[in-house]
Short mmCIF file of C-alpha atoms in Angstrom, two decimals:
data_model
loop_
_atom_site.label_atom_id
_atom_site.label_comp_id
_atom_site.label_asym_id
_atom_site.label_seq_id
_atom_site.Cartn_x
_atom_site.Cartn_y
_atom_site.Cartn_z
CA MET A 1 -155.68 -124.75 -244.30
CA LYS A 2 -152.79 -125.84 -246.51
CA VAL A 3 -149.18 -125.50 -245.35
CA ARG A 4 -148.17 -122.09 -246.75
CA THR A 5 -145.24 -121.78 -249.14
CA SER A 6 -143.69 -119.06 -246.98
CA TYR A 7 -143.82 -121.41 -243.99
CA MET A 8 -142.22 -124.25 -245.96
CA LEU A 9 -139.42 -121.95 -247.13
CA SER A 10 -138.64 -120.84 -243.59
CA HIS A 11 -138.83 -124.19 -241.78
CA ASP A 12 -137.04 -127.51 -241.80
CA ILE A 13 -140.21 -129.61 -241.70
CA ASP A 14 -140.40 -133.32 -240.96
CA TRP A 15 -142.90 -134.90 -243.30
CA PHE A 16 -143.74 -138.50 -244.02
CA ALA A 17 -144.94 -140.53 -246.95
CA GLU A 18 -145.17 -144.06 -248.21
CA ILE A 19 -143.80 -145.67 -251.31
CA ALA A 20 -144.17 -149.34 -252.14
CA CYS A 21 -144.94 -150.19 -248.50
CA MET A 22 -141.81 -148.37 -247.32
CA LYS A 23 -142.35 -145.65 -244.75
CA MET A 24 -140.25 -142.61 -245.49
CA HIS A 25 -139.27 -139.62 -243.39
CA PHE A 26 -138.17 -136.44 -245.14
CA ALA A 27 -136.47 -133.40 -243.63
CA SER A 28 -137.51 -130.54 -245.90
CA ASN A 29 -134.57 -128.21 -245.07
CA GLY A 30 -136.54 -125.15 -246.19
CA SER A 31 -137.65 -126.66 -249.50
CA ILE A 32 -141.20 -127.00 -250.84
CA ILE A 33 -142.92 -130.20 -249.75
CA PRO A 34 -143.89 -131.88 -253.02
CA ILE A 35 -147.23 -133.17 -251.81
CA THR A 36 -150.13 -130.93 -250.87
CA MET A 37 -150.82 -131.18 -247.20
CA GLU A 38 -153.22 -129.62 -244.72
CA VAL A 39 -151.53 -128.16 -241.63
CA GLN A 40 -153.73 -130.30 -239.41
CA GLU A 41 -152.89 -133.43 -241.40
CA LEU A 42 -149.16 -132.69 -241.15
CA ARG A 43 -149.31 -132.03 -237.39
CA SER A 44 -151.39 -135.12 -236.70
CA MET A 45 -148.94 -137.24 -238.71
CA GLN A 46 -145.97 -135.71 -236.84
CA ARG A 47 -147.67 -136.35 -233.51
CA LYS A 48 -148.37 -139.98 -234.41
CA VAL A 49 -144.73 -140.48 -235.39
CA ALA A 50 -143.54 -138.81 -232.17
CA GLU A 51 -145.62 -141.25 -230.19
CA MET A 52 -144.28 -144.29 -232.03
CA PRO A 53 -141.79 -146.41 -230.08
CA GLU A 54 -138.25 -146.99 -231.30
CA VAL A 55 -138.12 -150.51 -232.70
CA PHE A 56 -134.49 -150.61 -233.85
CA LEU A 57 -131.27 -150.24 -231.92
CA GLU A 58 -128.34 -148.10 -232.96
CA ASP A 59 -126.44 -151.09 -234.44
CA GLU A 60 -129.48 -152.15 -236.43
CA LEU A 61 -129.27 -149.01 -238.57
CA ILE A 62 -127.47 -148.39 -241.84
CA ILE A 63 -125.92 -144.96 -242.41
CA ASN A 64 -125.36 -143.64 -245.91
CA GLU A 65 -121.59 -143.31 -245.43
CA SER A 66 -120.85 -142.26 -249.01
CA TYR A 67 -123.23 -139.32 -248.72
CA LEU A 68 -121.79 -138.49 -245.31
CA THR A 69 -118.26 -138.40 -246.78
CA PHE A 70 -119.56 -136.08 -249.50
CA VAL A 71 -121.13 -133.82 -246.84
CA VAL A 72 -117.96 -133.76 -244.71
CA ASN A 73 -115.79 -132.82 -247.71
CA ARG A 74 -118.23 -130.14 -248.76
CA GLN A 75 -118.37 -128.77 -245.22
CA ARG A 76 -114.59 -128.68 -245.01
CA GLU A 77 -114.45 -126.76 -248.28
CA ILE A 78 -117.04 -124.22 -247.07
CA TYR A 79 -115.13 -123.80 -243.82
CA ASN A 80 -111.81 -123.33 -245.64
CA ASN A 81 -113.42 -120.69 -247.85
CA TYR A 82 -114.55 -118.99 -244.66
CA LEU A 83 -110.98 -118.98 -243.33
CA ARG A 84 -109.72 -117.58 -246.62
CA SER A 85 -112.45 -114.93 -246.81
CA LYS A 86 -111.64 -111.26 -246.79
CA ILE A 87 -113.45 -110.84 -243.48
CA ILE A 88 -110.91 -112.81 -241.51
CA ASN A 89 -108.29 -110.21 -242.32
CA ASP A 90 -105.89 -110.52 -239.44
CA ASP A 91 -103.41 -113.35 -239.10
CA GLN A 92 -104.04 -113.86 -235.39
CA THR A 93 -107.75 -114.61 -235.88
CA ARG A 94 -106.97 -116.82 -238.86
CA SER A 95 -104.49 -118.89 -236.90
CA LEU A 96 -106.89 -119.14 -233.96
CA LEU A 97 -109.62 -120.42 -236.26
CA GLN A 98 -107.21 -122.74 -238.08
CA GLU A 99 -106.20 -124.27 -234.77
CA ARG A 100 -109.84 -125.11 -234.16
CA GLU A 101 -110.02 -126.71 -237.63
CA TYR A 102 -113.28 -127.88 -238.97
CA VAL A 103 -114.79 -130.50 -236.72
CA PHE A 104 -117.64 -132.42 -238.24
CA ASP A 105 -119.97 -133.35 -235.42
CA ARG A 106 -121.16 -136.71 -236.70
CA GLU A 107 -123.48 -137.32 -233.76
CA TRP A 108 -125.17 -133.95 -234.13
CA TYR A 109 -125.53 -134.43 -237.88
CA LEU A 110 -127.05 -137.89 -237.61
CA SER A 111 -129.11 -137.62 -234.43
CA SER A 112 -132.34 -136.45 -236.04
CA PHE A 113 -132.18 -138.96 -238.93
CA LYS A 114 -131.25 -141.81 -236.60
CA SER A 115 -134.22 -141.09 -234.35
CA PHE A 116 -136.59 -141.65 -237.28
CA ALA A 117 -134.68 -144.68 -238.58
CA LYS A 118 -134.96 -146.24 -235.12
CA LYS A 119 -138.72 -145.96 -235.50
CA GLY A 120 -138.51 -147.88 -238.77
CA PHE A 121 -138.45 -145.03 -241.29
CA ILE A 122 -136.05 -144.52 -244.16
CA SER A 123 -134.86 -141.08 -243.16
CA CYS A 124 -134.00 -138.66 -245.97
CA ASP A 125 -132.66 -135.15 -246.09
CA TRP A 126 -133.16 -132.45 -248.72
CA ASP A 127 -129.83 -131.43 -250.19
CA ASN A 128 -130.11 -127.82 -251.30
CA GLU A 129 -127.07 -128.03 -253.55
CA LEU A 130 -128.05 -131.26 -255.28
CA GLN A 131 -131.73 -130.23 -255.23
CA GLN A 132 -132.94 -133.68 -254.27
CA TYR A 133 -133.68 -135.91 -251.29
CA ILE A 134 -130.90 -138.25 -250.20
CA TRP A 135 -131.38 -141.05 -247.71
CA VAL A 136 -129.21 -140.64 -244.60
CA ALA A 137 -130.23 -143.42 -242.21
CA ARG A 138 -132.46 -146.48 -242.41
CA PRO A 139 -133.03 -149.72 -240.52
CA LYS A 140 -131.24 -152.86 -241.72
CA SER A 141 -134.45 -154.83 -241.87
CA HIS A 142 -138.00 -154.00 -242.78
CA GLU A 143 -140.57 -153.55 -240.05
CA GLU A 144 -144.26 -153.22 -240.82
CA LEU A 145 -145.28 -149.93 -239.23
CA GLN A 146 -148.82 -149.32 -238.12
CA ILE A 147 -149.19 -145.83 -239.46
CA ALA A 148 -151.09 -144.56 -242.49
CA LEU A 149 -149.09 -142.18 -244.63
CA PRO A 150 -149.92 -140.42 -247.91
CA PRO A 151 -148.52 -142.16 -251.00
CA LEU A 152 -145.95 -140.27 -253.04
CA THR A 153 -146.86 -138.84 -256.41
CA ASP A 154 -145.27 -139.84 -259.71
CA ASN A 155 -143.87 -136.35 -260.04
CA PHE A 156 -141.93 -136.70 -256.80
CA ILE A 157 -140.65 -140.12 -257.76
CA CYS A 158 -139.41 -138.86 -261.15
CA LYS A 159 -137.49 -136.04 -259.51
CA ASN A 160 -135.93 -138.28 -256.88
CA VAL A 161 -135.32 -141.50 -258.74
CA GLU A 162 -131.68 -141.47 -257.54
CA LEU A 163 -132.88 -141.66 -253.96
CA PHE A 164 -134.87 -144.80 -254.66
CA ARG A 165 -132.05 -146.31 -256.70
CA ALA A 166 -129.67 -145.74 -253.79
CA ILE A 167 -131.91 -147.48 -251.31
CA GLY A 168 -132.52 -150.36 -253.66
CA LEU A 169 -136.03 -149.39 -254.59
CA ALA A 170 -135.36 -148.42 -258.20
CA LYS A 171 -137.04 -151.54 -259.57
CA ILE A 172 -140.15 -150.95 -257.48
CA VAL A 173 -140.23 -147.30 -258.52
CA ILE A 174 -139.94 -148.19 -262.22
CA TRP A 175 -142.65 -150.77 -261.75
CA CYS A 176 -144.85 -148.17 -260.04
CA LEU A 177 -144.23 -145.65 -262.82
CA LYS A 178 -145.01 -148.23 -265.54
CA ASN A 179 -148.18 -149.32 -263.84
CA ASN A 180 -149.36 -145.81 -263.19
CA SER A 181 -148.74 -144.73 -266.78
CA LYS A 182 -150.95 -147.48 -268.15
CA MET B 1 -125.81 -89.43 -230.88
CA LYS B 2 -126.34 -92.34 -228.51
CA ARG B 3 -123.63 -92.99 -225.98
CA GLY B 4 -121.01 -95.41 -227.20
CA ILE B 5 -122.15 -95.48 -230.78
CA GLY B 6 -120.43 -93.70 -233.60
CA THR B 7 -117.00 -93.09 -232.19
CA LYS B 8 -115.53 -96.26 -230.74
CA ILE B 9 -114.61 -99.11 -233.07
CA VAL B 10 -114.50 -102.57 -231.53
CA SER B 11 -112.58 -105.46 -233.02
CA ILE B 12 -114.66 -108.33 -234.28
CA ASN B 13 -113.99 -111.56 -232.43
CA HIS B 14 -114.69 -114.12 -235.15
CA VAL B 15 -113.80 -117.02 -232.90
CA LYS B 16 -116.42 -115.91 -230.38
CA LEU B 17 -118.98 -115.29 -233.14
CA GLU B 18 -118.38 -118.81 -234.40
CA GLN B 19 -118.71 -120.34 -230.94
CA ARG B 20 -121.87 -118.41 -230.24
CA VAL B 21 -123.63 -119.42 -233.45
CA ILE B 22 -122.80 -123.09 -232.78
CA GLU B 23 -124.20 -122.74 -229.24
CA ARG B 24 -127.31 -121.04 -230.59
CA ALA B 25 -127.91 -123.73 -233.24
CA ASN B 26 -127.41 -126.43 -230.62
CA LYS B 27 -129.85 -124.74 -228.26
CA ILE B 28 -132.51 -124.54 -230.97
CA LYS B 29 -132.05 -128.23 -231.69
CA CYS B 30 -132.24 -129.16 -228.00
CA ASP B 31 -135.39 -127.06 -227.51
CA VAL B 32 -137.13 -128.64 -230.49
CA ASP B 33 -136.03 -132.16 -229.51
CA ALA B 34 -137.15 -131.62 -225.91
CA LYS B 35 -140.68 -130.84 -227.07
CA PHE B 36 -140.60 -133.88 -229.31
CA GLU B 37 -139.50 -136.22 -226.54
CA VAL B 38 -142.21 -135.39 -224.03
CA ILE B 39 -143.01 -138.64 -222.29
CA ASN B 40 -146.49 -139.51 -221.03
CA LYS B 41 -147.88 -136.33 -222.53
CA LYS B 42 -148.84 -135.51 -226.08
CA PRO B 43 -145.64 -134.36 -227.79
CA GLN B 44 -145.83 -130.84 -229.13
CA TRP B 45 -144.23 -130.77 -232.51
CA GLN B 46 -142.18 -127.79 -233.47
CA ASP B 47 -140.36 -127.54 -236.77
CA TYR B 48 -136.71 -126.64 -236.84
CA VAL B 49 -135.59 -123.43 -238.52
CA PRO B 50 -133.33 -124.24 -241.49
CA VAL B 51 -130.59 -121.72 -240.70
CA VAL B 52 -129.38 -119.56 -237.82
CA SER B 53 -126.83 -116.76 -238.11
CA ALA B 54 -125.12 -114.32 -235.76
CA CYS B 55 -123.75 -110.85 -236.32
CA GLN B 56 -121.98 -108.04 -234.55
CA SER B 57 -121.27 -104.46 -235.55
CA ASN B 58 -117.87 -102.84 -235.29
CA ARG B 59 -119.38 -100.41 -232.76
CA LYS B 60 -120.53 -102.69 -229.96
CA LYS B 61 -119.59 -106.13 -228.70
CA ARG B 62 -123.15 -107.41 -228.37
CA ILE B 63 -123.99 -110.33 -230.66
CA PHE B 64 -127.37 -110.56 -232.38
CA TYR B 65 -128.99 -113.64 -233.88
CA GLY B 66 -131.31 -114.22 -236.78
CA GLU B 67 -133.19 -117.22 -238.10
CA THR B 68 -134.70 -117.89 -241.51
CA GLY B 69 -138.22 -116.51 -241.67
CA ILE B 70 -140.56 -114.01 -243.22
CA LEU B 71 -139.34 -110.43 -243.00
CA THR B 72 -142.02 -107.89 -243.80
CA ALA B 73 -141.19 -104.44 -245.16
CA LYS B 74 -142.99 -102.95 -242.15
CA LYS B 75 -140.73 -104.67 -239.66
CA THR B 76 -137.51 -103.97 -241.57
CA GLU B 77 -135.23 -101.25 -240.26
CA ARG B 78 -134.83 -98.26 -242.58
CA LEU B 79 -131.18 -98.79 -243.53
CA LEU B 80 -131.62 -102.49 -244.26
CA LYS B 81 -134.84 -101.87 -246.17
CA ARG B 82 -133.19 -99.22 -248.34
CA VAL B 83 -130.25 -101.47 -249.24
CA LEU B 84 -132.37 -104.57 -249.83
CA VAL B 85 -134.82 -102.74 -252.11
CA ARG B 86 -132.10 -100.93 -254.05
CA ALA B 87 -129.92 -103.97 -254.55
CA LEU B 88 -132.47 -106.75 -254.91
CA GLY B 89 -136.05 -105.49 -255.22
CA PRO B 90 -139.16 -105.45 -253.00
CA ILE B 91 -138.86 -107.29 -249.67
CA GLY B 92 -140.63 -110.64 -249.63
CA GLU B 93 -140.45 -111.16 -253.39
CA ILE B 94 -138.03 -113.25 -255.45
CA SER B 95 -135.30 -111.02 -256.81
CA THR B 96 -135.11 -110.69 -260.57
CA ARG B 97 -131.56 -109.37 -260.26
CA THR B 98 -130.02 -112.50 -258.77
CA HIS B 99 -130.50 -116.24 -259.26
CA CYS B 100 -131.46 -116.74 -255.60
CA LYS B 101 -134.68 -118.71 -255.20
CA PHE B 102 -135.38 -117.41 -251.70
CA PRO B 103 -137.58 -114.36 -251.10
CA ILE B 104 -135.73 -111.11 -250.37
CA GLY B 105 -135.07 -110.65 -246.64
CA HIS B 106 -135.98 -114.24 -245.93
CA CYS B 107 -132.55 -115.56 -244.90
CA ALA B 108 -131.07 -115.69 -241.41
CA GLU B 109 -128.53 -112.94 -242.20
CA PRO B 110 -131.02 -110.07 -242.85
CA HIS B 111 -132.94 -111.14 -239.74
CA ALA B 112 -129.79 -110.95 -237.64
CA ALA B 113 -128.88 -107.59 -239.20
CA ASN B 114 -132.41 -106.30 -238.61
CA ASN B 115 -132.28 -107.31 -234.95
CA LEU B 116 -128.97 -105.50 -234.62
CA LEU B 117 -130.23 -102.37 -236.38
CA LYS B 118 -133.26 -102.20 -234.08
CA VAL B 119 -130.85 -101.58 -231.21
CA GLN B 120 -127.97 -99.84 -232.96
CA GLN B 121 -129.94 -97.39 -235.05
CA THR B 122 -127.11 -94.99 -235.79
CA LEU B 123 -125.08 -97.38 -237.96
CA ALA B 124 -124.32 -95.62 -241.23
CA SER B 125 -123.71 -98.66 -243.39
CA LEU B 126 -124.34 -102.39 -243.51
CA ASN B 127 -120.58 -102.77 -244.06
CA GLN B 128 -120.23 -102.17 -240.34
CA ILE B 129 -121.98 -105.47 -239.64
CA TYR B 130 -119.94 -108.67 -239.48
CA PHE B 131 -121.49 -112.12 -239.66
CA SER B 132 -120.63 -115.54 -238.36
CA GLU B 133 -120.93 -118.49 -240.69
CA SER B 134 -124.52 -119.73 -240.66
CA ARG B 135 -125.50 -123.07 -239.18
CA ARG B 136 -128.34 -125.52 -239.64
CA PRO B 137 -129.72 -126.47 -236.21
CA ARG B 138 -130.87 -129.95 -237.23
CA THR B 139 -127.44 -131.10 -238.41
CA GLY B 140 -124.96 -128.45 -237.27
CA GLU B 141 -123.85 -127.98 -240.89
CA VAL B 142 -122.21 -124.75 -242.02
CA ILE B 143 -124.51 -123.15 -244.60
CA PRO B 144 -122.93 -120.87 -247.21
CA PRO B 145 -124.72 -117.55 -247.82
CA CYS B 146 -127.05 -117.16 -250.77
CA GLU B 147 -126.45 -114.82 -253.68
CA ASN B 148 -128.82 -112.21 -252.22
CA CYS B 149 -126.89 -112.04 -248.95
CA ILE B 150 -123.53 -111.85 -250.73
CA THR B 151 -124.89 -108.95 -252.81
CA VAL B 152 -126.21 -107.00 -249.83
CA PHE B 153 -123.76 -107.67 -247.04
CA ASN B 154 -120.11 -106.93 -247.60
CA ASN B 155 -119.02 -108.85 -244.52
CA VAL B 156 -120.96 -112.04 -244.96
CA ILE B 157 -118.82 -115.16 -244.97
CA SER B 158 -118.67 -116.25 -248.61
#
């Protein structure tokens, strides 16, 4: 049985794929997974990843700080809109909320992505506003992982070429596209 | 009329609503992560929900939660169903009246409102329901409401 569209739209699914020998983790964030997958296949892959040991330490990871800054600014803007909204209509509540300010919980935000990066994956998140996957955390060095993952399709690569450019894989992606189009 | 409903108006504690939705999102994350980190046993994978929301009516202090998921017309409370269908179209389909790509009734907000309406059936209007900002359990991010939710709920944080 294939993973149903309704399920994909209502869940933040962890799925995995391979491109040019790089193992990738994707957090779907309620978007459609671009590769067709059987439920059983997805679950078995998730289980295998869960059982994998962490091979990198915290300081052996690279965090996409520029994307994180973008997220923090966007979050602050959303939160300020919330404070300005017509619903918070009394000054006392507004000042109470303003005192709290927006606190971006960096650890909470990164924890899931870091856990996959520690296992050797390039961990990416689906950005609903930008409508593309962005890498969030990855290991500094490459580790050959003993896990078979489905290769990504050309269609996915075309849509997310920025992701691969950002993680320094643009050349490989272009090479893949050229070779596949022949 | 049920006791306590219809006459008394309670003030909405937005600070509490905000705290509670953060706690709820954190709990969901912890529960999912706990299943993932089972040691010496086969880990049971559970996917996160993308968004969680909380709401409260101006009649009672009780807070209700909702998570993104499928809402069927059969399980939708009468008032919510009427407003959703009138404003957006059939529940479960993509609305042709907005640009929202999510199916009608699919978001965390209608789920929270539906859970509230199951208990507080005498509410006359959805305008009596106030929402917290929505949160994503995986990252703790604040998620702005979609166009459908802004259209239907007057008191959604937009």
